[in-house]
XYZ file of N, CA and C in Angstrom:
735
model
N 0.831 -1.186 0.000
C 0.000 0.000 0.000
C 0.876 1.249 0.000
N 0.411 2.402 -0.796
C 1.141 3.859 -0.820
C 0.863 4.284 0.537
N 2.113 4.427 1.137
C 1.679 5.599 2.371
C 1.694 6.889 1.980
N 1.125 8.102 2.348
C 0.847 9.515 2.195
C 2.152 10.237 3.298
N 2.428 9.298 4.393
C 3.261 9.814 5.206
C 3.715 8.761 6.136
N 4.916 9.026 6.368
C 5.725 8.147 7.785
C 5.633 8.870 8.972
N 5.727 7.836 9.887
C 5.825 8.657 11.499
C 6.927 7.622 12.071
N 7.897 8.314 12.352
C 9.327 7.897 12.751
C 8.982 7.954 14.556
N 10.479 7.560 15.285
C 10.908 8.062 16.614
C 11.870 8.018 16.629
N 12.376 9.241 18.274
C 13.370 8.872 18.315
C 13.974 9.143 19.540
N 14.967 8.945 20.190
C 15.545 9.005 21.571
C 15.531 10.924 21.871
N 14.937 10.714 22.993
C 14.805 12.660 23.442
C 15.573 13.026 24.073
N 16.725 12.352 23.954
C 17.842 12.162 24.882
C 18.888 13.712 23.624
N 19.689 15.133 24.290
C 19.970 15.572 23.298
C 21.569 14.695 22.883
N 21.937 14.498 22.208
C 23.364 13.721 21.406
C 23.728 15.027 20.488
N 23.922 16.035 20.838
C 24.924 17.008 19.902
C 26.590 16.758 19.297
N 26.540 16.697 17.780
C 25.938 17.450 17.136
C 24.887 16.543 16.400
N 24.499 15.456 16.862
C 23.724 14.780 15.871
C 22.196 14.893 16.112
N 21.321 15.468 17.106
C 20.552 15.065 17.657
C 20.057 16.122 18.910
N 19.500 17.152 18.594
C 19.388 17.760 20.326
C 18.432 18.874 19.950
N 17.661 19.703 20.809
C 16.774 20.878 20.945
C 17.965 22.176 21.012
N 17.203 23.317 20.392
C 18.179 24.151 20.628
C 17.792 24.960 20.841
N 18.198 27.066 21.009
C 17.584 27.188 22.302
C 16.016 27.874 21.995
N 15.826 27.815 20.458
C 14.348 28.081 20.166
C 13.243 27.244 20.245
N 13.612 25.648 20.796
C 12.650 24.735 21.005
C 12.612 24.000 20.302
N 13.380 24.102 19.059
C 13.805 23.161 17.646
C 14.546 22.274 17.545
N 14.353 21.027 17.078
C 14.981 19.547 16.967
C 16.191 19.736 15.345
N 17.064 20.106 15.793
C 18.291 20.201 15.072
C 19.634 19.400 14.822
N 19.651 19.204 14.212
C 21.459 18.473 13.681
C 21.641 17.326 12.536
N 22.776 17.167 12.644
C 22.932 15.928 11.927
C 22.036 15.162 11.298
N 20.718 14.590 12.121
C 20.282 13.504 12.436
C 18.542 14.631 11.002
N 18.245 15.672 11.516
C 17.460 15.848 11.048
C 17.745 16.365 9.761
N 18.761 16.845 9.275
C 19.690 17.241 8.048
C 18.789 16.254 7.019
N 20.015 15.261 6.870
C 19.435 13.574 6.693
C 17.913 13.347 6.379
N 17.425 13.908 7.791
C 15.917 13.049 7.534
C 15.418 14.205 6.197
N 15.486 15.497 6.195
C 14.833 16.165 5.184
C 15.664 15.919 3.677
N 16.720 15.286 3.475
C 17.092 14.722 2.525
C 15.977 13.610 2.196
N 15.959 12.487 3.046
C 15.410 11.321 2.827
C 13.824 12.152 2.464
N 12.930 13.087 3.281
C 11.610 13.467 2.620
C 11.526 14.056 1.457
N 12.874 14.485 0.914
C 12.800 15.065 -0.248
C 13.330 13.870 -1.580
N 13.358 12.985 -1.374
C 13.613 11.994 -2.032
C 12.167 11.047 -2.422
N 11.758 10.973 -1.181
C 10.692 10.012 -1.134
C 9.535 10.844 -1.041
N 9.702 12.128 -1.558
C 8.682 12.790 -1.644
C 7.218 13.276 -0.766
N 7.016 12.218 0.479
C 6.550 12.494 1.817
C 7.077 13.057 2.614
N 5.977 13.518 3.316
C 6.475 13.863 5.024
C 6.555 13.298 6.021
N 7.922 13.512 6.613
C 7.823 12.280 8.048
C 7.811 12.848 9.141
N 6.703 12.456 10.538
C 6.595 13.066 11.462
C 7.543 12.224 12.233
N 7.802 12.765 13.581
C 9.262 12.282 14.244
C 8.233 12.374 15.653
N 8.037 11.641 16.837
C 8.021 11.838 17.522
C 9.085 11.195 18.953
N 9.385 12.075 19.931
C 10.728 11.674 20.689
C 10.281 11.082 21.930
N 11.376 9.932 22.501
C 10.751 9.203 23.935
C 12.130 8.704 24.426
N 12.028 8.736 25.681
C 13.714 7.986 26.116
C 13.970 6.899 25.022
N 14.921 6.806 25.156
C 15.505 5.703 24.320
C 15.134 4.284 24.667
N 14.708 3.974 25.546
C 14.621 2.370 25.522
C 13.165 2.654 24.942
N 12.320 3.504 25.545
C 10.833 3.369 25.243
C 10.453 4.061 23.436
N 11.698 4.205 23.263
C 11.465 4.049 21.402
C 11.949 2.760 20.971
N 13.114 2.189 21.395
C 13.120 1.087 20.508
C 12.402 0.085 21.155
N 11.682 0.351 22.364
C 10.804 -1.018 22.345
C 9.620 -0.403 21.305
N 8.946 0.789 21.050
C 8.220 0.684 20.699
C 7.677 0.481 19.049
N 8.946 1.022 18.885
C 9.531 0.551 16.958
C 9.973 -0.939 17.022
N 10.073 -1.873 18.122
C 9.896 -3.040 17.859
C 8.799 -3.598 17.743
N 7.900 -3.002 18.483
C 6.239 -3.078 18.416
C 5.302 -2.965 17.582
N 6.432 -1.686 16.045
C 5.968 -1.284 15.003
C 4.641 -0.489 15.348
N 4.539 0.442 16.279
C 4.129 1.311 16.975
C 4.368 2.276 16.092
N 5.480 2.364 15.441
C 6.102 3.499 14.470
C 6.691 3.014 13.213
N 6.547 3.396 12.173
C 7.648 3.242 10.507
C 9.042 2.500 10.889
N 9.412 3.551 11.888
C 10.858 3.438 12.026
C 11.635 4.622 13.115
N 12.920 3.930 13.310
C 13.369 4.141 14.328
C 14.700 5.223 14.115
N 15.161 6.191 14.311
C 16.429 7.299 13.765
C 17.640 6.863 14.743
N 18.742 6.132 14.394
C 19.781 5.999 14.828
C 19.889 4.792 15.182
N 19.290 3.697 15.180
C 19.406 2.408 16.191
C 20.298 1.928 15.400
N 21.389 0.848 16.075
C 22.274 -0.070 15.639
C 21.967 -0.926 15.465
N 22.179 -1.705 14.563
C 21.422 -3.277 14.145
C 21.706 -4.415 14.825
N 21.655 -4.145 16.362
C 21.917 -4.695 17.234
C 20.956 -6.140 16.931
N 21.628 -7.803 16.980
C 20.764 -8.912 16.817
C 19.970 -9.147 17.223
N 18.981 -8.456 18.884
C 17.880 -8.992 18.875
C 16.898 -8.140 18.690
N 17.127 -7.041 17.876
C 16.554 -5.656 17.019
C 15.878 -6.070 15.786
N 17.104 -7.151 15.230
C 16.678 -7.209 14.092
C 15.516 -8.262 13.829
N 15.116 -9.166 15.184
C 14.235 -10.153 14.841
C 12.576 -9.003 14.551
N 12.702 -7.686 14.665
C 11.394 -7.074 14.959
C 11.496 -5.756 13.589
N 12.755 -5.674 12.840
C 12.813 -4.653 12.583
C 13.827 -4.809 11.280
N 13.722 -4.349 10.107
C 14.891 -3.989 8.586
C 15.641 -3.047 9.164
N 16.570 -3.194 8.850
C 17.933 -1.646 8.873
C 18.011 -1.407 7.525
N 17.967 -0.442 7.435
C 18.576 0.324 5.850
C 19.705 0.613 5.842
N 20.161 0.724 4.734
C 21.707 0.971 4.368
C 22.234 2.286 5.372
N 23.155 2.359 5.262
C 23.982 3.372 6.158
C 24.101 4.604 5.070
N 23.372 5.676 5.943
C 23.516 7.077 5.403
C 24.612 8.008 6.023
N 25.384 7.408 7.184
C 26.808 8.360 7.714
C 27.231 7.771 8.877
N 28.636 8.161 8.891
C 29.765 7.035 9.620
C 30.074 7.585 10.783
N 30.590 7.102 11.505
C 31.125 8.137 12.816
C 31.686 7.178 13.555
N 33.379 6.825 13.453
C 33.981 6.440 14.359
C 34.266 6.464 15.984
N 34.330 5.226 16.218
C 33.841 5.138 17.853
C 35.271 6.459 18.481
N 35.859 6.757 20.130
C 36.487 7.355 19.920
C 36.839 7.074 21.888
N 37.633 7.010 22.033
C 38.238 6.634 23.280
C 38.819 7.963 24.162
N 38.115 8.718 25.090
C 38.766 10.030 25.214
C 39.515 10.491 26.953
N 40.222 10.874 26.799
C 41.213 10.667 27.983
C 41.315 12.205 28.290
N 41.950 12.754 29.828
C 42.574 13.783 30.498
C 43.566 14.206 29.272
N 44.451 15.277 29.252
C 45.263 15.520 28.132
C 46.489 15.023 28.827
N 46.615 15.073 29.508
C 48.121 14.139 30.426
C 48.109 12.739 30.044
N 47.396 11.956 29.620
C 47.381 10.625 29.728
C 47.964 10.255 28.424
N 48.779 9.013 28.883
C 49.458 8.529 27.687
C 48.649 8.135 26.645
N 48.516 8.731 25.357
C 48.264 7.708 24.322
C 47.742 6.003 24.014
N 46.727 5.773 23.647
C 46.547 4.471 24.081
C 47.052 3.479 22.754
N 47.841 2.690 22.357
C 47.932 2.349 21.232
C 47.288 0.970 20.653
N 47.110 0.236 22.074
C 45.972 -1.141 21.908
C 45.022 -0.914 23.025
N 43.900 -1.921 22.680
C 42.807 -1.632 23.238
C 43.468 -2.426 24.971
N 44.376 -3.131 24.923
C 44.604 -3.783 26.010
C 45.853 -3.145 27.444
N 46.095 -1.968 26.438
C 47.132 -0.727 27.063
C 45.962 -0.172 28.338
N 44.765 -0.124 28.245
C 44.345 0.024 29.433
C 43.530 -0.616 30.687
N 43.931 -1.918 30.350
C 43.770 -3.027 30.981
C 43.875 -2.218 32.828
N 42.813 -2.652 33.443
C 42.555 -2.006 35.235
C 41.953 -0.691 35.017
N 41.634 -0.141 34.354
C 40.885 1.436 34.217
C 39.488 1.409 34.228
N 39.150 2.656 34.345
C 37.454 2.823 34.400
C 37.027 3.587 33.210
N 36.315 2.658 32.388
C 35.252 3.243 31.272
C 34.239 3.740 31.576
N 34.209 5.003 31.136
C 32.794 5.426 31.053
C 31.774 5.301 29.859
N 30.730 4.830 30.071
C 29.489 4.855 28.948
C 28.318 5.627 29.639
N 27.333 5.883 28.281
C 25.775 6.432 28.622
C 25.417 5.210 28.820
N 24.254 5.166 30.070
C 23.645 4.039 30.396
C 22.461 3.692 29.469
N 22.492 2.736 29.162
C 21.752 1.762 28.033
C 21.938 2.021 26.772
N 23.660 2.450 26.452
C 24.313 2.309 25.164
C 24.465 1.101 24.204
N 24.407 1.082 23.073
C 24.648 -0.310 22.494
C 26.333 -0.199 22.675
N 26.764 0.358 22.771
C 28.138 0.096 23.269
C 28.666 -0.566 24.346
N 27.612 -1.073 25.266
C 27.986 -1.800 26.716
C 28.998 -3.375 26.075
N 28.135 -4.208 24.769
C 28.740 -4.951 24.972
C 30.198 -4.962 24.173
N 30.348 -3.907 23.502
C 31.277 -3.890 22.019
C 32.828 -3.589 23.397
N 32.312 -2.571 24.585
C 33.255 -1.898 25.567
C 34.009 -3.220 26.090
N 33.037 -3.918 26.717
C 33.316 -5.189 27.296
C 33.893 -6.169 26.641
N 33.779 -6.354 25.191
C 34.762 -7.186 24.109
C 35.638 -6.762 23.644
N 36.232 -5.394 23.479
C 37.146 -4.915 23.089
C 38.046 -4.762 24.612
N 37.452 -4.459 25.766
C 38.488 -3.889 26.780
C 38.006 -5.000 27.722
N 37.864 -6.247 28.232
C 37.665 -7.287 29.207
C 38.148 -7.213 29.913
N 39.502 -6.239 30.268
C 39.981 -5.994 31.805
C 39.848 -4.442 32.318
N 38.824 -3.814 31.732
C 38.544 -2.938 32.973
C 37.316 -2.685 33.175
N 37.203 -1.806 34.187
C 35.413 -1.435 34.820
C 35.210 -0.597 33.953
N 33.643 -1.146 33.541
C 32.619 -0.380 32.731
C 31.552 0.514 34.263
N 31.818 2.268 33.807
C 30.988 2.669 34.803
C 29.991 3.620 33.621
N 28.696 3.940 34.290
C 27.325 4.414 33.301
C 27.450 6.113 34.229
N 27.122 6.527 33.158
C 26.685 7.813 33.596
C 25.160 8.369 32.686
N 23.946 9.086 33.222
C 22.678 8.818 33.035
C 22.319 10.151 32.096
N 23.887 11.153 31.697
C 23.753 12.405 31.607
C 24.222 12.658 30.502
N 23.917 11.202 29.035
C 24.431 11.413 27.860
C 25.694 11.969 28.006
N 26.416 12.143 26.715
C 28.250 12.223 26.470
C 28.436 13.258 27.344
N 27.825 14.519 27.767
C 27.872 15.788 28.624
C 28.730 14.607 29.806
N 27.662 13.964 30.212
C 28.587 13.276 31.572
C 29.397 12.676 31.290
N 29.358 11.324 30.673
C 30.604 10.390 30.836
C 31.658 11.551 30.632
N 31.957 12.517 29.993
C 33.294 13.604 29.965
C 33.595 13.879 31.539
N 32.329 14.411 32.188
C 32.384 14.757 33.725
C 33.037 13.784 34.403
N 32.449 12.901 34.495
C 33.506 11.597 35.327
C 34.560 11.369 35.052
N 35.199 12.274 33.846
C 36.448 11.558 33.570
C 37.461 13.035 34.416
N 37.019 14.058 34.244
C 37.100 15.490 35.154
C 37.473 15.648 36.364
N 35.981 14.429 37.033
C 35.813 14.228 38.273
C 36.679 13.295 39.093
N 37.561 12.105 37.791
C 38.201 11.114 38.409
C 37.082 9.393 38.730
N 35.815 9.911 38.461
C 34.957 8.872 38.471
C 35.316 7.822 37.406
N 35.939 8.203 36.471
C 36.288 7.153 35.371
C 37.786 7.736 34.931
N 38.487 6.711 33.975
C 39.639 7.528 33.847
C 39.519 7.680 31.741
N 38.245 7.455 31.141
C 37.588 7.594 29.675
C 36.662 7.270 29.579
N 35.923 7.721 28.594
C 34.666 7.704 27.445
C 34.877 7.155 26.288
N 33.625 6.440 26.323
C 33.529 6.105 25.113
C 32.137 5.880 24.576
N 32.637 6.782 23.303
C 31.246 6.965 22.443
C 31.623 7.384 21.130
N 30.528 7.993 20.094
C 31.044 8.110 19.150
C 31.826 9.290 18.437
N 32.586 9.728 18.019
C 33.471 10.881 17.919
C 32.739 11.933 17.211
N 31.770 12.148 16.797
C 31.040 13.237 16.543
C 30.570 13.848 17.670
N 29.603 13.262 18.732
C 29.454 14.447 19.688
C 30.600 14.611 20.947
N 31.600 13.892 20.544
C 32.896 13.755 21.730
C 33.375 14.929 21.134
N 33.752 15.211 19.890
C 34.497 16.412 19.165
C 33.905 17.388 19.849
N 32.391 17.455 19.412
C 31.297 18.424 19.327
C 31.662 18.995 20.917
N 31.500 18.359 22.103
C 31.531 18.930 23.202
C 33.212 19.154 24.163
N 33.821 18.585 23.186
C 35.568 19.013 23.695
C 36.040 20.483 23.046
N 34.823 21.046 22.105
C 35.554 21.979 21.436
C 34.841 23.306 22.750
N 33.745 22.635 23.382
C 33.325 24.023 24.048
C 34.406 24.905 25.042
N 34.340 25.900 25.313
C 35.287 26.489 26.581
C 35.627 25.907 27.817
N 34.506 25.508 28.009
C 34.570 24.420 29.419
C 35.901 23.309 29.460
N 35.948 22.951 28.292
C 36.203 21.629 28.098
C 37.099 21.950 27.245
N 38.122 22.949 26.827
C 38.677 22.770 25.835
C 40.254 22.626 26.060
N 40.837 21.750 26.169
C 42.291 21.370 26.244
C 42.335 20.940 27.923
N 41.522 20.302 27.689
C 41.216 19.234 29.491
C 41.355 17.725 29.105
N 40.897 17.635 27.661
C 40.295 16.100 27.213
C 41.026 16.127 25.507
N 41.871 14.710 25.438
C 42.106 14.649 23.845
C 41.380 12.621 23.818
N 41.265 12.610 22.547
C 41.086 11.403 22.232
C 42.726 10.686 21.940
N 42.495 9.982 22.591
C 43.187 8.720 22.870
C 43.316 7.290 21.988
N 42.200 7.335 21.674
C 42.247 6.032 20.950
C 40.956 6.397 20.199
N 41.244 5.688 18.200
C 39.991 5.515 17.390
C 39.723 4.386 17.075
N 38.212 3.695 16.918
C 38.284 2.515 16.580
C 37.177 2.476 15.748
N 37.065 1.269 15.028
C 35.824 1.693 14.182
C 35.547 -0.193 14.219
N 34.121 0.153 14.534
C 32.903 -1.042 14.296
C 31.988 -0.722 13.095
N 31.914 -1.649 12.489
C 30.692 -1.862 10.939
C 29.640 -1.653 12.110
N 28.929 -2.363 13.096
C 27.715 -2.117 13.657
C 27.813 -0.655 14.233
N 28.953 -0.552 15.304
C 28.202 0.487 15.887
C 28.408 2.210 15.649
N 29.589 2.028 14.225
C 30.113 3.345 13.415
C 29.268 3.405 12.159
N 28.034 2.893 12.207
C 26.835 3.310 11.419
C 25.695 3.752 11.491
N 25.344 4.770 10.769
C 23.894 5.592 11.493
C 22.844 4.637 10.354
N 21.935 3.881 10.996
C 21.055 3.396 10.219
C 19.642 3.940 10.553
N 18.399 3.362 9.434
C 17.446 3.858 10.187
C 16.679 2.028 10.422
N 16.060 1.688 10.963
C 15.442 0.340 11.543
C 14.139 0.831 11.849
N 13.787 0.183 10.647
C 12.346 0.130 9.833
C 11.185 -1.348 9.894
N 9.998 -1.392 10.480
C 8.949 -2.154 10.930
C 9.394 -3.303 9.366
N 9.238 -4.380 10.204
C 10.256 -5.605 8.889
C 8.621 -6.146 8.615
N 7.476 -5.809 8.836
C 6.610 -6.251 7.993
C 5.702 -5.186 6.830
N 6.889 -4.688 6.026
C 7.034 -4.070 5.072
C 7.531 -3.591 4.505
N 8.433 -4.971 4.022
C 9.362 -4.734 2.801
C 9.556 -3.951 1.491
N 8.166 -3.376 1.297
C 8.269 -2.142 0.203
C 9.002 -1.325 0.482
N 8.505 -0.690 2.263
C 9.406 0.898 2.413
C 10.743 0.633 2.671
N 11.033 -0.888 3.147
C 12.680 -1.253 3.369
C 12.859 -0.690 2.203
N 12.730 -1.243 1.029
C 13.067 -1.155 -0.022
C 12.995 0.435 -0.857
N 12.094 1.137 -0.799
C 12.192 2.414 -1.123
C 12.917 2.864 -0.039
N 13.480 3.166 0.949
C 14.091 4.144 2.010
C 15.075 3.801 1.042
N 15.928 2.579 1.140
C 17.310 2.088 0.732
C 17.230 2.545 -0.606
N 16.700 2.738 -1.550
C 16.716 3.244 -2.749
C 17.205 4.729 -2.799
N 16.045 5.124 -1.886
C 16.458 6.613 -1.212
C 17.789 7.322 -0.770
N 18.256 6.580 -0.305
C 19.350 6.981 0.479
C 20.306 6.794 -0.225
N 20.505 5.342 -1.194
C 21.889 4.978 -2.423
C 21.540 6.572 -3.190
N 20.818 7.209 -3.706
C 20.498 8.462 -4.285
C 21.602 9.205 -4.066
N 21.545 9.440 -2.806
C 22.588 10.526 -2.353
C 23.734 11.251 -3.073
N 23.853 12.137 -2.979
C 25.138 12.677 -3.924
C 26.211 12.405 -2.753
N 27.258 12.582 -3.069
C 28.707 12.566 -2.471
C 28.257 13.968 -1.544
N 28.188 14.848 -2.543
C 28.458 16.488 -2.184
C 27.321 16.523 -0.990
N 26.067 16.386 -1.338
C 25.091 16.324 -0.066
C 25.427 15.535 1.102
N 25.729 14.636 1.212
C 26.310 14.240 2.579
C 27.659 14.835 3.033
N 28.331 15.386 2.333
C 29.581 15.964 2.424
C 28.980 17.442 3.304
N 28.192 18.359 2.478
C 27.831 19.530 3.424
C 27.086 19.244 4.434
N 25.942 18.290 4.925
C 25.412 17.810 5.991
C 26.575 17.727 7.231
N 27.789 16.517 6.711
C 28.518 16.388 7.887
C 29.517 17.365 8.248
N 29.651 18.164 7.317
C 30.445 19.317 7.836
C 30.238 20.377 8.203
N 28.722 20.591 7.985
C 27.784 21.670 8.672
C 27.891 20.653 10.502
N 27.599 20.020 10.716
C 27.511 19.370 11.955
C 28.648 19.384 12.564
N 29.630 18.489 11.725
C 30.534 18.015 12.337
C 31.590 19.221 12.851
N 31.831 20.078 12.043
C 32.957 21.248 11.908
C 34.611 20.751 11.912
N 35.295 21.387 12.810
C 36.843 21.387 12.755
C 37.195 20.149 13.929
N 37.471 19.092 13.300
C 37.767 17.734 14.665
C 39.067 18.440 15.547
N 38.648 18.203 16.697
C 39.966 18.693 17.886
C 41.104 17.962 17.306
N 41.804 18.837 17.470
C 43.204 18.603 16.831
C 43.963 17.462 18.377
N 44.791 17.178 17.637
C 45.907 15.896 18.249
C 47.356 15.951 18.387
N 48.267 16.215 19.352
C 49.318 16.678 19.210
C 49.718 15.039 18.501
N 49.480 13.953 18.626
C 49.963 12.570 17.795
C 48.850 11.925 17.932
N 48.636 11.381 16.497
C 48.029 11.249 15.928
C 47.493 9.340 16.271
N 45.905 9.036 17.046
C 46.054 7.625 17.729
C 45.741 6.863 16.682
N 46.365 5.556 17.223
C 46.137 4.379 16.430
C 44.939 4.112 15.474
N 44.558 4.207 14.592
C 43.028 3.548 14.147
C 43.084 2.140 14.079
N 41.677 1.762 14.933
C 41.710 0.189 14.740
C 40.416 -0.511 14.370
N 40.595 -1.381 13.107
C 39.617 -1.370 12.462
C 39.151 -3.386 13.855
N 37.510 -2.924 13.687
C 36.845 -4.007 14.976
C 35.975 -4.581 14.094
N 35.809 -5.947 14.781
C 34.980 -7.222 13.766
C 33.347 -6.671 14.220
N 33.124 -7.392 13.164
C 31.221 -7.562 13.229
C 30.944 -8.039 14.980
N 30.073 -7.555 15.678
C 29.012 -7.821 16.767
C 27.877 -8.366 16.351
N 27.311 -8.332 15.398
C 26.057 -9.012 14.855
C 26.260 -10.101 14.075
């Protein structure tokens, strides 16, 4: 059947620069860039409505909604839900005090304290890549896990290097915190959208949608967002990480 319109969700949690309210009351970044690409492709309008994050992807598993903005194609996601192709990348990003040595394997910080956002799909990728140290949650999106690392509550973060950049460049924060270590996961260094799997048409038109793309249009999207990455007095390891799914 033709739909006239989609109704998406998505975590109300703000994730700057991809994702957040700003200070006119408006749902801005990255994340919505994208989506008005994708309505101008597919020629509808998509309404978005926002809910903590667990209570969207349970409820886009429920097919409560079209589809879901950002979820990782985490395996027991996919028994309820299509992922579409990947519309933009964003390497994971390991971020440390500026005193701290350089990390060059994931096992260089073997006894340390990780910080994550609590109920990240990153809990288990943290725990397979780093198995000898404490995973600690902070409830206050990337804003916090940075704090704990400030505070001494953790001794890094980890999340994805777009809003780690995004909030190391502010005044607060600026030459307190460098990244340490880059790593990149196929699952969780992809922005997908995860779409109700009992209707394989719109799988199929979104993904049509999105291969469209010009180079140049995703090129000004992420650099309108992304801006100038914090610079690195040396330059960390990149390490490319196996499939999770």
């Amino acid at each position: 059947r033709t739909k006239k319109s989609l109704h998406f969700v998505r975590g109300s949690e703000a994730w700057e620069p991809l994702s957040f309210t700003d200070d006119k009351g408006q749902w801005v970044g990255l994340e919505v860039d994208f989506l008005k690409l994708l309505e101008s492709r597919l020629g509808i309008s998509i309404k978005v409505s926002d809910l903590p994050w667990p209570e969207a992807v349970k409820k886009a598993r429920s097919h409560v909604y079209d589809g879901i903005i950002s979820a990782s194609p985490m395996l027991e996601r996919q028994k309820d839900l299509f992922f579409s192709n990947t519309y933009y990348l964003s390497p994971l990003a390991l971020v440390t005090k500026q005193e701290h040595p350089y990390v060059g394997q994931s096992d260089e910080f073997r006894g340390k304290r990780i910080a994550l956002i609590e109920g990240s799909a990153f809990d288990a990728y943290a725990k397979e890549m780093f198995p000898h140290v404490e995973i600690v949650y902070s409830k206050e999106g990337t804003q916090g896990v940075l704090e704990m690392i400030l505070d001494g509550r953790a001794d890094a973060a980890l999340d994805n290097l777009a809003p780690l950049n995004h909030l190391m460049r502010k005044e607060t924060l600026s030459g307190k915190l460098k990244v340490s270590l880059v790593l990149y996961s196929e699952t969780l260094s992809s922005f997908q959208y995860g779409l109700r799997n009992d209707e394989p048409l719109l799988y199929s038109i979104i993904n049509k949608a999105i291969a469209s793309y010009s180079p140049i249009e995703k090129k000004e999207i992420k650099e309108r967002w992304e801006g100038k990455v914090v610079e690195h007095t040396k330059a960390p390891q990149q390490t490319q990480t196996k499939r999770l799914v």
